[in-house]
């Protein structure tokens, strides 16, 4: 199963993509474009929202993370759209990789992603490769944007910017979205196959990576704790 | 014939009148001098210049490749640490206002001020007076830097994960390079706590001050190569 989180919605419009388009609508359209491609690749798709939220309401980030964690998805994609930059930006958590918590025991909410960081980076890598093969420019990075750190699944933030250059296209362009959806589906399939292969191997101790290049946010005192993975 | 005593009184009165007149004239001129000195707007002495040229590291962000690159600049900086840090951040953000910048931000003053608070004072359960907190600071006390941003800068900052991420990393990394004593960084906007920079990056969290230099990896490179 793949969990999609089209960011923003309701009272939170997100970025202004164009005069007629808010990010909250663009992320929803992106999720709608991904859904059939993922279904065709054999994935069940669950989304944090399938429609615009009621006026003056928002879907809080903790609630989005809660939905994703409850779904126990094989991959979680947080979808953003921007008018700045170019191409597709894939970002994973800045957290240091840590051993996954014992099943049944709660993971600390602020660092819940730590046990999944290596798989998240492998997922970002597969998605990046598939996007490059689909002739789409891609950047791999790290981000502090929530709710990535709270997710207990291989999680990647996917930010779609306009295509510049010879064939410029806006993020809401149907051809661009189709190209993107096919590449994401291919990347997810490859990641899933690699993970299934890994599962049959005896567990090997994973080396700890170097200190994160980006600072990790300190625990937010107001963030709930004790979410069950 | 005028009696002698009347002549003596006359001369005595004349001497007194002359003395009082002289005293009044002198008093008036002194008062005028004092008033003129007060109304003079020119400073008594020009403030001595305390800035000196210093080589600093700006962690410059690029939207083109999502990188943060340490870049050396020589700036004339005051010795007062909070003022010095504010000027360094102003110089950093001024780079982003240049037309050649790879991370374009609004061309306006961004930083009102930077405060430095000893972390020991923050962690201590017992409330400390500012005087106590100041006296507890030594050259090795880890500090919390509070960056007070202008609301106009935040309002005009481009909204997007990558753009906001890079601005924040760039500020945090530059502060870390400017003073290793800074251990954490917090943000305020016009002196008040503020939710996000432009809809994505949280400004309510405290960020560890670390080296944020970053060169992104191409897909298929080892994910560990992405760090630094
Ligand atoms: Zn967004």
XYZ file of C-alpha atoms and ligand atoms in Angstrom:
458
model
C 0.000 0.000 0.000
C 1.133 3.563 -0.762
C 0.033 6.488 1.381
C -0.314 9.865 -0.348
C -0.509 13.116 1.593
C -1.538 16.021 -0.656
C -0.264 18.861 1.545
C -2.287 21.926 2.634
C -6.050 22.284 2.093
C -8.990 24.234 3.490
C -7.858 27.331 5.366
C -4.222 26.547 4.437
C -3.870 27.345 0.710
C -0.108 26.675 0.608
C 1.936 28.519 -2.012
C 0.426 30.585 -4.833
C 1.251 28.618 -8.011
C -0.420 31.007 -10.453
C -3.171 33.646 -10.444
C -5.790 30.914 -10.618
C -4.076 28.099 -8.733
C -3.323 27.525 -5.047
C -0.937 24.807 -3.932
C -3.714 23.022 -2.008
C -5.576 22.425 -5.303
C -2.400 21.527 -7.186
C -1.393 18.858 -4.641
C -4.859 17.326 -4.847
C -4.618 17.215 -8.662
C -1.176 15.635 -8.376
C -2.540 12.922 -6.062
C -5.378 12.313 -8.529
C -2.814 11.910 -11.323
C -0.667 9.506 -9.263
C -3.552 7.305 -8.133
C -4.326 5.479 -11.448
C -0.622 5.016 -12.267
C 0.028 3.487 -8.847
C -3.083 1.295 -9.082
C -1.886 0.064 -12.472
C 1.479 -0.803 -10.897
C -0.387 -2.977 -8.389
C -0.454 -0.658 -5.359
C -3.407 0.073 -3.130
C -3.542 3.833 -2.602
C -4.693 5.572 0.558
C -4.804 9.349 0.748
C -4.953 11.775 3.684
C -7.555 13.719 1.690
C -9.350 13.073 -1.590
C -11.157 16.384 -1.848
C -10.865 19.996 -0.756
C -11.348 20.369 2.998
C -14.359 22.294 4.344
C -13.880 26.076 4.489
C -11.988 27.374 7.546
C -10.734 23.903 8.501
C -7.315 22.326 8.136
C -5.977 18.797 8.406
C -3.317 19.161 11.123
C 0.115 17.706 10.370
C -0.002 15.386 13.391
C -3.313 14.033 12.158
C -1.852 13.408 8.690
C 1.077 11.550 10.274
C -1.329 9.586 12.456
C -3.324 8.482 9.390
C -0.146 7.450 7.554
C 1.272 5.550 10.531
C -2.016 3.781 11.145
C -2.101 2.644 7.507
C 1.294 0.860 7.915
C 2.023 1.730 4.295
C 4.964 0.342 2.295
C 5.735 3.919 1.246
C 4.490 7.394 2.167
C 4.656 10.303 -0.266
C 4.061 13.852 1.015
C 3.073 15.954 -1.993
C 3.905 19.652 -2.420
C 3.837 21.894 -5.481
C 5.779 25.139 -5.927
C 6.183 27.913 -8.458
C 9.836 28.401 -7.430
C 12.808 26.349 -8.648
C 12.542 23.734 -11.353
C 11.897 20.022 -11.782
C 11.124 17.545 -9.048
C 12.577 17.896 -5.567
C 12.752 14.679 -3.505
C 13.539 15.187 0.162
C 13.908 12.848 3.107
C 14.092 13.540 6.831
C 17.219 15.115 8.343
C 17.090 12.636 11.242
C 19.995 10.342 11.953
C 19.250 6.730 11.117
C 18.432 4.656 14.182
C 17.425 1.042 14.699
C 13.658 0.564 14.281
C 11.845 0.349 17.583
C 10.617 -3.015 18.802
C 7.243 -3.861 17.244
C 4.487 -3.080 19.706
C 6.495 -0.411 21.496
C 5.745 3.241 20.783
C 8.329 5.298 18.885
C 9.094 8.830 20.099
C 6.828 11.059 18.016
C 9.436 13.687 17.104
C 11.927 11.104 15.837
C 9.563 8.368 14.678
C 11.112 8.496 11.181
C 14.626 7.706 12.497
C 14.065 3.950 12.199
C 12.965 4.346 8.564
C 15.461 6.966 7.319
C 17.662 4.522 5.404
C 14.669 2.987 3.620
C 13.322 6.502 2.947
C 16.630 7.444 1.303
C 16.574 4.235 -0.735
C 13.033 5.088 -1.825
C 14.062 8.651 -2.775
C 16.948 7.169 -4.750
C 14.680 4.765 -6.688
C 12.176 7.554 -7.367
C 14.988 9.872 -8.478
C 16.392 7.303 -10.857
C 12.970 6.590 -12.342
C 12.296 10.325 -12.786
C 15.648 10.787 -14.554
C 14.831 7.853 -16.818
C 11.493 9.573 -17.498
C 13.459 12.652 -18.684
C 12.473 14.727 -15.653
C 15.074 16.844 -13.790
C 15.371 15.798 -10.164
C 17.139 16.923 -6.986
C 17.657 14.764 -3.905
C 17.803 16.575 -0.582
C 16.885 16.616 3.079
C 14.098 18.620 4.650
C 12.908 19.818 8.025
C 9.332 20.209 6.826
C 6.821 18.280 8.942
C 5.305 15.720 9.212
C 8.213 13.732 7.673
C 9.965 13.181 11.036
C 6.775 11.736 12.539
C 6.162 9.071 9.892
C 6.759 5.377 10.588
C 7.062 4.349 6.934
C 9.657 4.853 4.195
C 8.730 8.492 3.531
C 9.688 10.973 0.824
C 8.550 14.557 0.360
C 7.965 15.175 -3.325
C 7.853 18.842 -4.352
C 6.918 19.487 -7.958
C 8.206 22.718 -9.531
C 7.676 23.933 -13.113
C 9.786 22.491 -15.922
C 12.055 25.180 -17.392
C 14.135 25.136 -20.554
C 13.188 24.100 -24.069
C 9.791 22.615 -23.166
C 8.532 24.641 -20.167
C 5.555 23.179 -18.316
C 3.659 24.229 -15.208
C 3.116 21.723 -12.370
C -0.592 21.424 -13.267
C 0.197 20.502 -16.888
C -1.487 17.162 -17.709
C 1.463 15.809 -19.750
C 3.948 16.712 -16.996
C 1.747 15.047 -14.366
C 1.329 11.884 -16.454
C 5.089 11.664 -17.061
C 5.655 12.171 -13.325
C 3.021 9.624 -12.273
C 4.512 6.928 -14.542
C 8.012 7.572 -13.198
C 6.842 7.545 -9.562
C 4.978 4.277 -10.120
C 8.080 2.738 -11.726
C 10.300 3.952 -8.869
C 7.913 2.620 -6.234
C 7.715 -0.756 -7.972
C 11.493 -1.047 -8.030
C 11.733 0.014 -4.384
C 9.074 -2.527 -3.423
C 10.873 -5.303 -5.298
C 14.199 -4.399 -3.660
C 12.600 -4.341 -0.215
C 10.828 -7.677 -0.765
C 14.188 -9.129 -1.829
C 15.839 -7.698 1.293
C 13.145 -9.231 3.493
C 14.232 -12.724 2.421
C 17.848 -12.014 3.341
C 19.013 -12.506 6.919
C 19.053 -9.186 8.748
C 22.465 -7.491 8.545
C 23.580 -4.794 10.950
C 23.272 -1.499 9.089
C 26.117 0.974 9.370
C 25.253 4.314 10.896
C 25.615 7.134 8.384
C 27.614 10.286 8.961
C 26.060 13.067 11.017
C 23.218 14.705 9.120
C 24.239 17.582 6.920
C 21.165 19.546 7.935
C 20.180 20.413 11.495
C 17.478 18.364 13.101
C 14.752 20.283 14.837
C 14.708 19.943 18.583
C 11.682 18.337 20.113
C 8.636 20.545 19.926
C 7.238 20.710 23.433
C 3.706 20.835 22.090
C 4.020 17.789 19.834
C 2.153 14.722 21.035
C 4.233 11.735 21.979
C 3.787 8.009 22.111
C 2.344 7.361 18.658
C 2.316 3.677 17.891
C 4.166 2.791 14.724
C 23.988 122.872 50.848
C 23.524 119.052 50.673
C 24.279 117.418 53.962
C 27.325 115.146 53.995
C 25.422 111.985 54.938
C 23.131 112.441 51.898
C 26.141 112.637 49.562
C 27.578 109.441 51.107
C 24.227 107.613 50.630
C 24.048 108.874 47.000
C 27.511 107.542 46.129
C 26.848 104.243 47.910
C 23.582 103.749 45.950
C 25.337 104.604 42.665
C 28.023 101.965 43.342
C 25.335 99.359 44.186
C 23.334 100.138 40.985
C 26.453 99.858 38.809
C 27.442 96.552 40.493
C 23.976 95.072 40.043
C 23.872 96.167 36.376
C 27.193 94.484 35.676
C 26.027 91.330 37.488
C 22.794 91.192 35.403
C 24.587 91.753 32.089
C 27.072 88.964 32.879
C 24.273 86.597 33.998
C 22.337 87.209 30.775
C 25.306 86.518 28.530
C 26.123 83.282 30.413
C 22.498 82.099 30.139
C 22.522 82.828 26.402
C 25.737 80.792 25.984
C 24.176 77.825 27.829
C 20.991 77.917 25.729
C 22.981 78.116 22.503
C 25.031 75.089 23.567
C 21.840 73.078 24.295
C 20.238 73.971 20.958
C 23.332 72.932 18.998
C 22.491 69.660 17.208
C 26.021 68.753 16.252
C 27.436 65.963 18.420
C 30.003 66.995 20.975
C 32.378 64.318 19.719
C 31.949 61.918 16.816
C 31.572 58.291 18.106
C 34.765 56.376 17.740
C 34.482 53.741 14.968
C 34.600 50.210 16.468
C 34.145 48.255 13.237
C 37.027 46.317 11.791
C 37.377 44.206 8.645
C 36.867 40.516 9.313
C 36.732 37.438 7.092
C 33.475 35.568 7.642
C 31.874 32.456 6.156
C 28.452 32.837 4.565
C 26.638 29.543 3.924
C 25.177 30.448 0.526
C 22.157 28.506 -0.729
C 21.401 27.643 -4.346
C 17.980 26.686 -5.724
C 19.696 25.401 -8.851
C 21.221 22.327 -7.239
C 19.726 22.494 -3.707
C 23.194 23.068 -2.272
C 24.621 25.168 0.552
C 28.181 26.299 -0.079
C 30.503 27.977 2.449
C 31.693 31.229 0.878
C 34.245 33.664 2.332
C 33.502 37.396 2.487
C 35.369 40.264 4.158
C 33.011 42.533 6.088
C 33.533 45.566 8.339
C 31.959 44.326 11.565
C 31.382 45.843 15.001
C 32.890 44.073 18.000
C 29.603 43.912 19.877
C 28.620 40.265 19.269
C 24.815 40.572 18.731
C 25.375 43.544 16.408
C 28.160 41.644 14.604
C 25.877 38.626 14.046
C 23.050 40.838 12.822
C 25.360 42.497 10.306
C 26.624 39.101 9.089
C 23.047 37.890 8.545
C 22.171 41.164 6.796
C 25.153 40.615 4.476
C 24.042 37.014 3.836
C 20.469 37.982 2.984
C 21.652 40.932 0.891
C 23.476 38.380 -1.322
C 20.102 36.756 -2.036
C 18.675 40.081 -3.194
C 21.295 40.349 -5.952
C 19.999 39.660 -9.490
C 22.740 37.041 -9.910
C 21.681 35.127 -6.781
C 20.901 31.426 -7.137
C 18.411 31.712 -4.252
C 16.351 34.835 -4.906
C 14.781 36.508 -1.876
C 13.057 39.885 -1.443
C 15.449 42.832 -1.438
C 14.591 44.343 1.914
C 16.054 44.517 5.406
C 15.386 41.118 6.960
C 16.900 41.043 10.443
C 15.815 43.460 13.170
C 18.242 42.106 15.752
C 19.939 39.025 17.158
C 19.845 38.198 20.888
C 22.220 35.832 22.648
C 20.952 33.977 25.698
C 23.076 31.517 27.726
C 21.488 28.081 27.444
C 22.284 27.392 31.100
C 19.884 30.208 31.971
C 17.235 28.606 29.728
C 17.668 25.086 31.116
C 17.789 26.199 34.748
C 14.493 25.601 36.536
C 15.149 28.551 38.841
C 14.216 31.841 37.172
C 17.253 34.092 36.759
C 17.344 37.829 36.444
C 18.941 39.180 33.249
C 21.824 40.392 35.445
C 22.382 36.897 36.846
C 22.149 35.415 33.348
C 24.673 37.902 31.976
C 27.128 37.286 34.790
C 26.903 33.525 34.132
C 28.193 33.938 30.536
C 31.754 32.918 29.840
C 33.513 32.440 26.506
C 32.508 28.780 26.508
C 28.883 29.021 27.689
C 26.679 27.522 24.953
C 24.341 30.191 23.651
C 20.889 30.325 22.148
C 20.774 32.832 19.288
C 17.349 34.388 18.799
C 17.008 35.863 15.322
C 14.305 38.517 15.171
C 13.153 38.752 11.542
C 11.128 41.551 9.952
C 7.532 40.647 9.100
C 7.915 42.264 5.663
C 10.731 39.814 4.837
C 8.668 36.819 5.978
C 5.601 38.090 4.102
C 7.503 38.349 0.820
C 9.563 35.149 1.184
C 8.737 32.642 -1.615
C 6.550 29.803 -0.351
C 7.927 26.317 -0.977
C 9.677 23.459 0.811
C 13.015 23.850 -0.972
C 13.128 27.637 -0.848
C 12.227 27.890 2.847
C 14.502 24.974 3.792
C 17.474 26.616 2.089
C 16.898 30.033 3.713
C 16.695 28.513 7.175
C 19.713 26.227 6.694
C 21.685 29.113 5.294
C 20.958 31.338 8.336
C 21.631 28.546 10.853
C 24.881 27.507 9.152
C 26.128 31.093 8.874
C 25.477 31.704 12.591
C 27.315 28.466 13.412
C 30.298 29.592 11.318
C 30.253 33.097 12.847
C 30.278 31.916 16.457
C 30.918 28.319 17.537
C 29.521 29.300 20.949
C 26.024 29.358 19.456
C 24.488 25.947 20.133
C 20.880 26.546 19.109
C 18.899 28.983 17.017
C 15.342 30.255 17.428
C 13.339 32.691 15.354
C 10.927 35.527 16.095
C 9.089 37.748 13.646
C 8.701 41.385 14.761
C 9.487 40.183 18.278
C 6.693 37.601 18.317
C 6.658 33.814 17.841
C 5.582 32.939 14.290
C 4.309 29.585 12.903
C 6.201 29.160 9.632
C 8.587 31.064 7.372
C 6.237 31.033 4.368
C 3.858 28.139 4.982
C 6.307 25.219 5.289
C 9.354 25.548 7.559
C 8.460 25.807 11.238
C 9.666 28.914 13.059
C 8.344 27.706 16.421
C 11.098 25.099 16.828
C 14.594 25.467 18.177
C 17.207 24.350 15.644
C 20.653 23.034 16.594
C 23.387 25.307 15.243
C 25.419 22.984 13.038
C 27.383 23.154 9.813
C 24.707 23.133 7.106
C 27.038 22.972 4.081
C 25.433 20.487 1.724
C 26.031 19.143 -1.744
C 23.131 17.039 -2.985
C 23.780 13.643 -4.516
C 22.449 12.543 -7.859
C 20.063 9.590 -7.680
C 21.839 6.253 -7.473
C 24.819 7.695 -5.598
C 25.061 6.296 -2.121
C 22.586 8.171 0.078
C 25.470 8.779 2.492
C 27.307 10.721 -0.195
C 24.491 13.212 -0.050
C 25.662 14.395 3.327
C 28.180 17.219 3.075
Zn 3.528 23.119 0.232
